[in-house]
Structure formats: structure tokens, C-alpha cells
XYZ file of C-alpha atoms in Angstrom:
566
model
C -23.389 -73.581 -28.295
C -23.676 -72.140 -31.826
C -22.704 -68.461 -32.203
C -25.617 -66.289 -33.478
C -24.272 -63.608 -35.890
C -27.742 -62.139 -36.379
C -28.137 -61.376 -32.653
C -24.678 -59.804 -32.563
C -25.558 -57.523 -35.495
C -28.757 -56.371 -33.781
C -26.827 -55.674 -30.597
C -24.184 -53.568 -32.419
C -26.909 -51.626 -34.268
C -28.715 -50.807 -31.010
C -25.516 -49.598 -29.310
C -24.614 -47.389 -32.302
C -28.132 -45.968 -32.446
C -28.230 -45.165 -28.727
C -24.783 -43.527 -28.820
C -25.718 -41.412 -31.855
C -28.994 -40.446 -30.174
C -27.098 -39.422 -27.027
C -24.617 -37.229 -28.979
C -27.446 -35.615 -30.963
C -29.416 -35.077 -27.739
C -26.446 -33.432 -26.027
C -25.972 -31.120 -29.015
C -29.677 -30.285 -28.962
C -29.541 -29.613 -25.200
C -26.546 -27.295 -25.630
C -28.283 -25.490 -28.509
C -31.445 -25.258 -26.421
C -29.531 -23.774 -23.454
C -27.762 -21.323 -25.752
C -31.062 -20.268 -27.333
C -32.752 -19.835 -23.960
C -29.882 -17.716 -22.582
C -29.992 -15.444 -25.613
C -33.414 -14.208 -24.492
C -32.423 -13.581 -20.852
C -31.986 -10.157 -19.268
C -28.989 -8.997 -17.236
C -30.779 -9.734 -13.964
C -31.899 -13.201 -15.106
C -28.351 -14.058 -16.186
C -27.009 -12.956 -12.806
C -29.627 -15.011 -11.002
C -28.651 -18.099 -13.023
C -24.978 -17.457 -12.196
C -25.709 -17.072 -8.473
C -27.746 -20.288 -8.531
C -24.766 -21.993 -10.257
C -26.903 -22.957 -13.235
C -24.384 -21.388 -15.612
C -20.643 -20.934 -15.266
C -18.728 -17.629 -15.233
C -17.546 -17.978 -18.850
C -21.084 -18.541 -20.156
C -22.387 -15.683 -18.018
C -19.778 -13.259 -19.360
C -20.284 -14.389 -22.960
C -24.031 -13.619 -22.936
C -23.600 -10.522 -20.761
C -21.155 -9.082 -23.343
C -23.644 -9.890 -26.114
C -26.302 -7.890 -24.284
C -23.797 -5.096 -23.611
C -22.791 -4.848 -27.289
C -26.461 -4.747 -28.304
C -27.082 -1.963 -25.770
C -24.115 -0.018 -27.150
C -25.407 -0.342 -30.708
C -28.816 0.873 -29.609
C -27.202 3.580 -27.393
C -29.259 2.600 -24.324
C -27.322 4.143 -21.429
C -29.024 2.256 -18.581
C -28.647 -1.081 -20.373
C -24.939 -0.351 -20.920
C -24.598 0.541 -17.229
C -26.207 -2.780 -16.202
C -23.780 -4.621 -18.483
C -20.730 -2.960 -16.959
C -22.154 -3.525 -13.462
C -22.611 -7.268 -14.094
C -19.047 -7.572 -15.398
C -17.746 -5.818 -12.285
C -19.272 -8.535 -10.079
C -17.645 -11.577 -11.686
C -14.221 -10.245 -12.622
C -10.774 -9.759 -11.151
C -10.856 -6.802 -8.636
C -8.585 -4.570 -10.746
C -10.663 -5.153 -13.897
C -13.865 -4.861 -11.858
C -12.752 -1.416 -10.620
C -12.493 -0.216 -14.251
C -16.011 -1.465 -14.991
C -17.399 0.397 -11.943
C -15.657 3.561 -13.154
C -17.407 3.053 -16.514
C -20.762 2.617 -14.752
C -20.286 5.896 -12.857
C -18.939 7.815 -15.855
C -21.809 7.040 -18.248
C -24.578 7.529 -15.620
C -23.210 10.449 -13.575
C -25.649 12.910 -15.158
C -28.698 10.614 -15.001
C -31.517 11.285 -12.567
C -32.036 7.570 -11.937
C -32.942 5.737 -8.720
C -30.291 3.027 -9.285
C -27.494 4.678 -11.216
C -24.833 5.883 -10.582
C -25.570 4.665 -7.002
C -24.949 1.020 -8.016
C -21.518 1.989 -9.347
C -20.482 3.771 -6.142
C -21.760 0.896 -3.979
C -19.843 -1.698 -6.027
C -16.734 0.471 -5.888
C -17.059 0.683 -2.090
C -17.146 -3.138 -1.916
C -13.958 -3.389 -3.962
C -12.165 -0.819 -1.803
C -13.277 -2.672 1.339
C -11.714 -5.890 -0.001
C -8.509 -3.971 -0.678
C -8.591 -2.715 2.945
C -8.824 0.885 1.741
C -11.487 1.775 4.283
C -11.372 5.515 3.692
C -12.344 5.116 0.025
C -14.855 2.411 0.973
C -16.540 4.902 3.317
C -16.435 7.735 0.762
C -18.012 5.598 -1.971
C -20.715 4.258 0.361
C -21.598 7.856 1.232
C -21.762 8.687 -2.483
C -23.993 5.639 -3.031
C -26.351 6.948 -0.320
C -26.274 10.444 -1.825
C -27.279 9.146 -5.291
C -29.844 6.610 -4.007
C -32.643 9.222 -3.840
C -34.494 7.596 -0.925
C -33.954 5.295 2.054
C -36.134 2.500 0.588
C -33.686 1.910 -2.227
C -31.755 -1.382 -1.805
C -28.474 0.380 -2.633
C -29.171 2.911 0.135
C -29.807 0.089 2.624
C -26.723 -1.879 1.627
C -24.495 1.211 1.747
C -25.869 2.126 5.180
C -25.180 -1.415 6.387
C -21.622 -1.232 5.022
C -21.046 2.053 6.847
C -22.161 0.250 10.005
C -19.446 -2.363 9.338
C -16.837 0.353 8.983
C -17.966 2.063 12.168
C -17.760 -1.266 14.021
C -14.300 -1.847 12.630
C -12.984 1.431 14.035
C -14.668 0.865 17.398
C -17.615 3.255 16.979
C -20.093 0.694 18.297
C -22.785 3.099 19.543
C -23.414 4.492 16.060
C -23.102 1.087 14.414
C -25.709 -0.353 16.837
C -28.307 2.202 15.687
C -27.579 1.369 12.035
C -28.009 -2.380 12.669
C -31.238 -1.885 14.644
C -32.699 -0.024 11.674
C -31.371 -2.623 9.229
C -32.856 -5.475 11.281
C -36.305 -3.877 11.231
C -36.112 -3.653 7.447
C -34.853 -7.260 7.013
C -36.980 -8.905 9.707
C -39.939 -9.744 7.510
C -38.207 -10.195 4.154
C -35.265 -12.222 5.446
C -33.118 -11.181 2.499
C -29.419 -11.857 1.877
C -28.370 -9.407 4.600
C -30.679 -10.885 7.223
C -28.180 -13.159 9.006
C -25.356 -10.650 8.530
C -27.502 -7.953 10.174
C -28.328 -10.252 13.087
C -24.654 -11.089 13.641
C -23.529 -7.446 13.520
C -26.422 -6.442 15.794
C -25.253 -9.019 18.353
C -21.620 -7.893 17.994
C -22.593 -4.241 18.573
C -24.595 -5.153 21.699
C -21.569 -7.038 23.045
C -19.202 -4.119 22.513
C -21.723 -1.693 23.980
C -21.742 -3.958 27.087
C -25.442 -4.848 26.627
C -24.546 -8.501 27.027
C -27.967 -10.086 27.610
C -29.304 -8.547 24.386
C -26.230 -9.859 22.576
C -26.929 -13.377 23.916
C -30.582 -13.131 22.819
C -29.627 -12.260 19.211
C -26.893 -14.903 19.156
C -29.387 -17.619 20.091
C -32.003 -16.192 17.743
C -29.471 -15.949 14.910
C -28.195 -19.470 15.584
C -31.682 -20.989 15.143
C -32.457 -18.798 12.126
C -29.201 -19.963 10.493
C -30.192 -23.566 11.226
C -33.572 -23.026 9.556
C -31.805 -21.560 6.531
C -29.189 -24.359 6.643
C -26.374 -21.810 6.606
C -23.369 -23.597 8.145
C -21.184 -20.515 8.227
C -23.577 -18.437 10.328
C -24.393 -21.395 12.582
C -20.712 -21.404 13.544
C -20.383 -17.611 13.441
C -23.120 -17.143 16.070
C -21.294 -19.683 18.271
C -18.170 -17.557 17.873
C -20.050 -14.343 18.779
C -21.578 -15.983 21.840
C -18.093 -17.108 22.856
C -16.872 -13.492 22.716
C -19.974 -12.435 24.641
C -19.167 -15.053 27.314
C -15.684 -13.556 27.594
C -17.157 -10.149 28.437
C -19.398 -11.887 30.984
C -16.176 -13.394 32.428
C -17.370 -16.921 31.630
C -13.963 -17.897 30.262
C -14.521 -21.666 30.129
C -17.788 -21.121 28.211
C -15.875 -18.814 25.833
C -13.378 -21.563 25.038
C -16.189 -24.123 24.475
C -18.088 -21.830 22.084
C -14.991 -20.844 20.130
C -13.800 -24.432 19.767
C -17.190 -25.296 18.207
C -16.765 -22.651 15.525
C -13.070 -22.928 14.711
C -13.196 -26.032 12.483
C -15.580 -24.589 9.870
C -13.872 -21.167 9.909
C -10.570 -22.907 9.151
C -12.259 -24.893 6.381
C -13.682 -21.701 4.857
C -10.198 -20.150 5.150
C -11.732 -17.027 6.697
C -8.470 -15.654 8.071
C -9.746 -12.367 9.657
C -12.427 -14.296 11.612
C -9.877 -16.963 12.543
C -7.710 -14.215 14.068
C -10.666 -13.281 16.341
C -11.050 -16.918 17.435
C -7.345 -17.192 18.307
C -7.356 -13.809 20.074
C -10.268 -14.618 22.397
C -9.030 -18.158 23.015
C -5.722 -16.629 24.085
C -7.396 -14.004 26.281
C -9.623 -16.607 27.961
C -6.712 -18.964 28.674
C -4.703 -16.032 30.033
C -7.558 -15.187 32.424
C -7.643 -18.848 33.536
C -3.941 -18.496 34.380
C -2.868 -20.758 31.517
C -0.381 -18.232 30.233
C 1.905 -20.589 28.340
C -1.010 -21.993 26.361
C -2.508 -18.541 25.771
C 0.747 -17.342 24.212
C 0.496 -20.015 21.497
C -2.861 -18.535 20.419
C -1.551 -14.958 20.462
C 1.265 -16.166 18.211
C -1.343 -17.685 15.881
C -2.871 -14.215 15.558
C 0.519 -13.050 14.300
C 0.596 -15.986 11.851
C -2.715 -14.776 10.385
C -1.325 -11.239 10.076
C 1.740 -12.530 8.230
C -0.563 -14.288 5.735
C -3.012 -11.468 4.954
C -1.067 -8.364 6.057
C -4.130 -7.029 7.888
C -6.090 -7.646 11.093
C -9.017 -6.047 12.917
C -7.816 -3.204 15.191
C -9.285 -4.987 18.228
C -7.052 -8.043 17.647
C -3.826 -5.992 17.909
C -4.149 -6.576 21.658
C -2.556 -10.013 21.050
C 0.773 -8.252 20.421
C 0.452 -6.193 23.607
C -0.078 -9.445 25.548
C 3.003 -10.995 23.916
C 5.118 -7.932 24.748
C 4.007 -7.978 28.400
C 4.537 -11.732 28.675
C 8.154 -11.567 27.508
C 8.754 -8.410 29.545
C 7.689 -10.271 32.714
C 9.973 -13.176 31.788
C 12.902 -10.802 31.210
C 13.233 -12.061 27.634
C 14.368 -8.807 26.003
C 15.028 -10.436 22.631
C 11.425 -11.653 22.159
C 10.041 -8.508 23.765
C 11.876 -6.462 21.132
C 10.727 -8.862 18.397
C 7.029 -8.349 19.175
C 7.429 -4.607 19.650
C 8.768 -4.473 16.093
C 5.890 -6.655 14.880
C 3.338 -4.416 16.605
C 4.925 -1.341 15.032
C 4.423 -2.989 11.638
C 0.811 -3.864 12.512
C 0.180 -0.264 13.577
C 1.741 1.119 10.416
C -0.758 -0.908 8.362
C -3.690 -0.101 10.643
C -2.794 3.584 10.573
C -2.594 3.403 6.788
C -6.008 1.716 6.538
C -7.647 3.780 9.271
C -5.602 7.001 9.208
C -8.732 9.046 8.591
C -10.100 7.868 11.964
C -6.997 6.393 13.604
C -7.533 8.258 16.888
C -10.582 6.096 17.629
C -8.537 2.901 17.897
C -7.991 2.058 21.556
C -4.343 1.354 22.303
C -2.561 0.512 25.519
C 0.725 0.965 23.681
C 0.809 3.849 21.211
C 3.552 4.250 18.609
C 5.608 6.714 20.657
C 5.617 4.410 23.691
C 6.488 1.407 21.546
C 9.429 3.186 19.943
C 10.683 4.397 23.338
C 10.451 0.900 24.800
C 12.116 -0.553 21.729
C 15.059 1.847 22.099
C 15.367 1.075 25.792
C 15.516 -2.669 25.157
C 18.073 -2.245 22.399
C 20.260 -0.213 24.751
C 19.873 -2.846 27.471
C 21.045 -5.666 25.194
C 24.671 -6.700 25.304
C 26.105 -3.450 23.967
C 29.698 -4.368 24.719
C 29.513 -7.468 22.553
C 27.979 -5.482 19.735
C 30.635 -2.785 19.961
C 33.398 -5.402 20.091
C 31.888 -7.208 17.093
C 31.626 -4.050 15.007
C 35.086 -2.937 16.128
C 36.677 -6.210 15.050
C 34.665 -6.194 11.832
C 35.795 -2.621 11.062
C 39.434 -3.541 11.665
C 39.115 -6.579 9.421
C 37.532 -4.484 6.680
C 40.291 -1.850 6.987
C 42.962 -4.551 6.976
C 41.421 -6.160 3.907
C 41.300 -2.789 2.140
C 44.930 -2.096 3.085
C 46.042 -5.511 1.750
C 44.086 -4.992 -1.481
C 45.566 -1.521 -1.966
C 49.063 -2.772 -1.112
C 48.828 -5.676 -3.584
C 47.376 -3.369 -6.232
C 50.105 -0.767 -5.653
C 52.892 -3.383 -5.659
C 51.619 -4.988 -8.856
C 51.322 -1.595 -10.469
C 54.915 -0.683 -9.493
C 56.170 -4.015 -10.848
C 54.286 -3.473 -14.060
C 55.705 0.029 -14.493
C 59.228 -1.114 -13.516
C 59.101 -3.890 -16.106
C 57.807 -1.504 -18.754
C 60.568 0.985 -17.853
C 63.289 -1.687 -18.046
C 62.051 -2.877 -21.439
C 61.958 0.681 -22.658
C 65.526 1.350 -21.501
C 66.779 -1.810 -23.266
C 65.092 -0.640 -26.436
C 66.629 2.830 -26.103
C 70.062 1.381 -25.535
C 69.745 -0.694 -28.697
C 68.754 2.391 -30.633
C 71.725 4.346 -29.283
C 74.049 1.743 -30.672
C 72.828 2.492 -34.157
C 74.335 5.358 -36.057
C 72.466 8.616 -35.877
C 72.355 8.886 -39.632
C 71.165 5.342 -40.159
C 67.987 5.142 -42.192
C 65.096 4.053 -39.985
C 62.518 4.150 -42.711
C 62.426 0.976 -44.722
C 62.668 1.258 -48.488
C 59.929 -0.516 -50.323
C 59.771 -1.819 -53.776
C 57.180 -0.076 -55.882
C 55.205 -3.267 -56.141
C 54.732 -3.323 -52.339
C 53.592 0.289 -52.288
C 50.487 -0.342 -54.352
C 52.430 -0.024 -57.634
C 53.658 3.499 -56.947
C 56.473 4.503 -59.310
C 59.816 3.536 -57.724
C 61.223 7.035 -58.036
C 58.255 8.484 -56.098
C 58.588 5.860 -53.340
C 62.310 6.531 -52.995
C 61.858 10.289 -52.994
C 59.202 10.203 -50.211
C 61.367 7.809 -48.195
C 64.391 10.107 -48.401
C 62.274 13.116 -47.448
C 60.931 11.280 -44.410
C 64.540 10.628 -43.260
C 65.349 14.330 -43.533
C 61.992 15.248 -41.913
C 62.874 13.087 -38.935
C 66.504 14.300 -38.768
C 65.451 17.978 -38.844
C 62.877 17.331 -36.089
C 60.103 18.995 -38.072
C 57.616 16.773 -36.231
C 58.010 19.077 -33.195
C 55.833 21.667 -34.941
C 52.492 21.447 -33.129
C 50.574 22.762 -36.165
C 51.974 20.298 -38.685
C 49.517 18.501 -40.998
C 49.759 15.754 -43.614
C 48.847 18.306 -46.306
C 51.785 20.561 -45.373
C 54.242 17.651 -45.218
C 53.088 16.261 -48.595
C 53.399 19.714 -50.106
C 56.958 20.090 -48.743
C 57.819 16.684 -50.296
C 56.400 17.765 -53.682
C 53.880 14.914 -53.542
C 50.277 14.400 -52.450
C 48.710 13.216 -49.188
C 47.593 9.916 -50.712
C 51.118 8.891 -51.738
C 52.603 10.109 -48.461
C 50.064 8.114 -46.412
C 50.698 4.970 -48.468
C 54.455 5.097 -47.924
C 54.100 5.759 -44.149
C 51.506 3.003 -43.861
C 53.762 0.452 -45.585
C 57.041 1.472 -43.992
C 55.842 2.056 -40.418
C 52.443 0.314 -40.390
C 50.958 3.511 -38.934
C 48.671 6.323 -39.918
C 50.168 9.776 -40.347
C 49.102 11.209 -36.954
C 50.266 8.088 -35.097
C 53.627 8.262 -36.907
C 54.092 11.943 -35.923
C 53.078 11.268 -32.279
C 55.513 8.344 -32.013
C 58.355 10.530 -33.312
C 57.493 13.146 -30.694
C 57.397 10.531 -27.892
C 60.754 9.072 -29.019
C 62.199 12.573 -28.929
C 60.704 13.249 -25.470
C 62.121 9.988 -24.091
C 65.596 10.716 -25.471
C 65.563 14.275 -24.152
C 64.308 13.227 -20.701
C 66.969 10.564 -20.509
C 69.797 12.935 -21.466
C 68.701 16.332 -20.122
C 68.300 16.666 -16.306
C 66.851 20.159 -16.644
C 64.177 18.884 -19.036
C 63.081 16.436 -16.337
C 62.283 19.363 -14.067
C 59.642 20.634 -16.498
C 55.995 20.061 -15.760
C 54.181 17.475 -17.850
C 52.268 20.315 -19.475
C 55.513 22.104 -20.436
C 57.054 18.893 -21.795
C 53.977 18.169 -23.913
C 54.125 21.625 -25.542
C 57.886 21.313 -25.994
C 57.598 18.133 -28.045
C 54.734 19.358 -30.255
C 51.512 18.346 -28.461
C 48.733 20.894 -28.015
C 47.553 19.581 -24.630
C 48.710 17.448 -21.705
C 46.076 14.717 -22.116
C 47.048 13.957 -25.719
C 50.716 13.733 -24.712
C 50.042 11.459 -21.716
C 47.833 9.115 -23.771
C 50.380 8.871 -26.584
C 53.234 8.309 -24.090
C 51.328 5.562 -22.261
C 50.322 3.876 -25.527
C 53.897 3.738 -26.824
C 55.797 2.970 -23.606
C 53.238 1.271 -21.353
C 53.877 3.783 -18.540
C 52.830 7.343 -17.756
C 55.300 10.226 -18.306
C 55.392 10.966 -14.541
C 56.384 7.357 -13.737
C 59.071 7.399 -16.452
C 60.601 10.619 -15.041
C 60.497 9.193 -11.511
C 62.358 6.043 -12.612
C 64.927 8.056 -14.598
C 65.670 10.210 -11.549
C 66.146 7.136 -9.399
């Protein structure tokens, strides 16, 4: 078959054209989207974000454009809307700053929405942080600034207060709030509709109006199905399971809860999962399946370890664990779960301290601490005391050995330094007293000083040393140079090149040599205090003497005297 180059060329052209058209089209689509977003309002942008028609980055980009425009035009309400939008789709800490900005710039406005929106958003953020006191305070402020009960912020804040009241066990008041909320949502079926139904059912259950709770659970279940809301389909099964528990239908409780648990796990809704585990455990316990129930109570603790918070009602799991191990005589695990419950209570009391007295507790903190102390005292005290006794002895022995080794090494070091010093002194004694100990230098070595000057200073230094003028505590290089009929510069040069020392070091070494000789030869001098010896040999204070002595000999004056006496 003959290859057709013409057909191939047409094919390549078509592919190139289509690809170019696609790229151009995509660019045009992007430009079109960008242009259309530029004309949107804050509310329209938020609606597009909620419908997942734009991503967070695009939303923020155009929201900030609107916000900057509002700032330029100094439109306070428009600025407030901008900050409010940014508080919804941002990290909680950053969002909190935006809500503060909303409140700050609108606090003096007589507006139906602001600053109420700011307080309501702030309440949501505090609720997520489990700071329920501030959540309550900000919801109350949102209600205060909402102007009337028909305002959506007023309704949402009231609903949120109902949640808080439920959470602290005030179910009678929360029931009235949810009844009112349901009436308002019944016809509109807004975003809070299913949430209101679920909380209404939950309040009926906890107020022991169980048939009404069942009615709203069934009603809510079918409403959630109509709305295709998988979460609430499962959540109403969960609530009916809890309702069955209060009706003492424990098998039905387990069936209902098992239906809901899979999706709740998938959604990673840990607080709700803790409820599922708690009521599964309670139901199994009532069916005398204690061993199995304990595994679910332990799962409640696993949830707490993950999120560091649980609903006050669920703390009962820890009480069941404590009682279980108490009945088994397992003091170790009993103590373990007492300590865990104390930690749970410390967090609950922190989150609910403003209304902590409303939380129903079989075990309060005082009782828990008392029981904890009792168990600790009942544990094998003798073994503990023996362990700590042996450990203390070992520590003391180790310290004694360390101190002994340190002391021995120090004595050896000082003894060696003393022996070396005595050898050196003996060698010096063998020299004649009048022997010159200052080396003569040629003028060339002394930085080209005239030879006669070098010799003269050297001779004067011999006489200076022989006459023990270094014992004068007030002596200075100026005075010595003057007495030698020379200057300080020449004197310092000669000392530096004959002794390799500075003037003060040279004087101190002469004093130490004198002190050593006198201590060695004069028994009475050894009886002096270190302070008296230091003054006697020309030092103005004890510390200077001791430092100079240690530097030259390697041992302290007190050690030297001790060795001489021995």
C-alpha cells in the first residue's frame, strides 16, 4: 500500500488546530470566570464557595479585592462583610482576629446584622476550641445586638445556647429552645432544620419523654432521607438507639448504634463516636456481657486521648471501668482509671467551670482522690519501701565512692605538686645565696637597649631581690624604675626578657618564693593565718595571695602548710 503524505499532513494540521483551539478556549474560560467573579458580591462569592464552584484560594482572592475596594471607599459595612467572610474560611486563630476586626469597626453601628455577626462567629470559634464559657458569652452578645428575634443571627445564637445547655445537662431549658427553633424552621427547612430535629429528639430523651423522642427520630430519619443527608440518616439511628436504652430495650439499642457507627467513623466525628461506644458499653453491661462492655468503655477513653475532650455525660464510662476493676480486686487498673477520670474532670471543670455544679457525678473529685489514696496505700507498700531503701543506699554509696575517688585524686595531685616543689626548693638551696638569678642579656636581645643600661637594670634587680624590697605592699613599677634611675619602659623590657614575666607577675613570684622559704624554715610562721601570711609577704588581701600561690606551686597555701607540718 502506497503511503499518502498529503493525508498525513492534513491529519497533523487538524490535530494542531484542535489543540490550539482547546488551549485558547481554556484561557478564554478562565478569563471569563475571572471576569464574572469580579462583579460578584460578598454573599454571592460565599454561595459559590459553599456550592464548591470556586476553591478557597479563588474565594479569598476576590474577597480581598472587594475588601480593599471597600476600604478605599471607606464603606464600614462592606469592610465588615469582608472581614466576616475571611473569618469563615481561615485558620481558627486567624479567623478570631478577623472577627475581632468585625466587632471593632461596627461596635458603634446601629445595624441589624453588625456587630451581631461578629459575636456569633466568635462564639462558633470558641465552641470549637471547647471554651464554652466564652462561647456562651458571645452568643448572648450576638442576641443582644441582633435587635429582634426574627434576625437569623438571633435564631442561630439562641440555637447555639440550646446546645450549650444540653451539653451541661440543662435539658428542660434546652427543650424549650428547640421547640421554638423547630417552629421557625418547620416551613423553611433551612440549614438548621435537621440539626434542630436531632437536638429536639435528644432533649425529649433526656427529659424522659421517650415516645416524643421516638416520633422525632423517625420523622427526622425520613426527612434526612428526602434531603439525601447521610450523616443525619445515621445520626437519627444513633439517637433512637440511645432512646431505646432509656426504654430498657438494650438489644434494640445495640442494633441502632451498630447501624450508625460505620458512617460516624468514616466522618471521623470523634465526640459522636464516643457516645456510640458509651451506650454500646452500657447496653452490653445491662445484658450481663461485662467483659465485652469494658472494651467499649475503653474505646471511650481512646477517643478522649485523641481529642482531649468528651461530653460530660460520657464520663460515666470511667466510673464503670473503676467499678469493674474494683469488683475484680484489680487495684492497679482501678487506680489507673481513677487517675484518668481525674484528668477528664480537670478538663471538664476547665471547660464547664462556670456551670460545673450541674454535671451529674457519681464520683466527685474529692471521692476520687480519697479512693486513689486508699488504693495506693493498699498496694504492696513493703516492696516500695524496700525498693526506695535499697535505691537510697545505692545512691549514697555511689556518692561516697565518687567523693572518695575525688578526694584521693586531689590528695595525690597535691602531694605530687608538693614533692615537685620541694625538689625545686632543694635545688635552689644548693645554689649560693649571692648567685645572680637574673640573666644578663646582650643589648641586641633587649630591643637594642644600650648595654650599659641593660647591665645597670640587671644589677639593680639583683640588689632589689636581695634586699627583699618586693615585700612592700605598695610598691609600683614607677617607684622601682625611679629608684633604678631609669624609666618604666626599660625596666619592663629587661624583666620581660630575663624572666619572661610582666612586672606584677615578677613581684608576686618573688613574694611567693619568699613565703615558701619562710614557711619551710620558720615553724612559728606556719602558725600564722593565711591572711596574716599574705600581708607579711606584701599582698593586700588573702585572695590575691592564694591565687598567686596556687598559680606558682599548683597547690593552695593551706595544703602546703599541712604537708610541711607532716
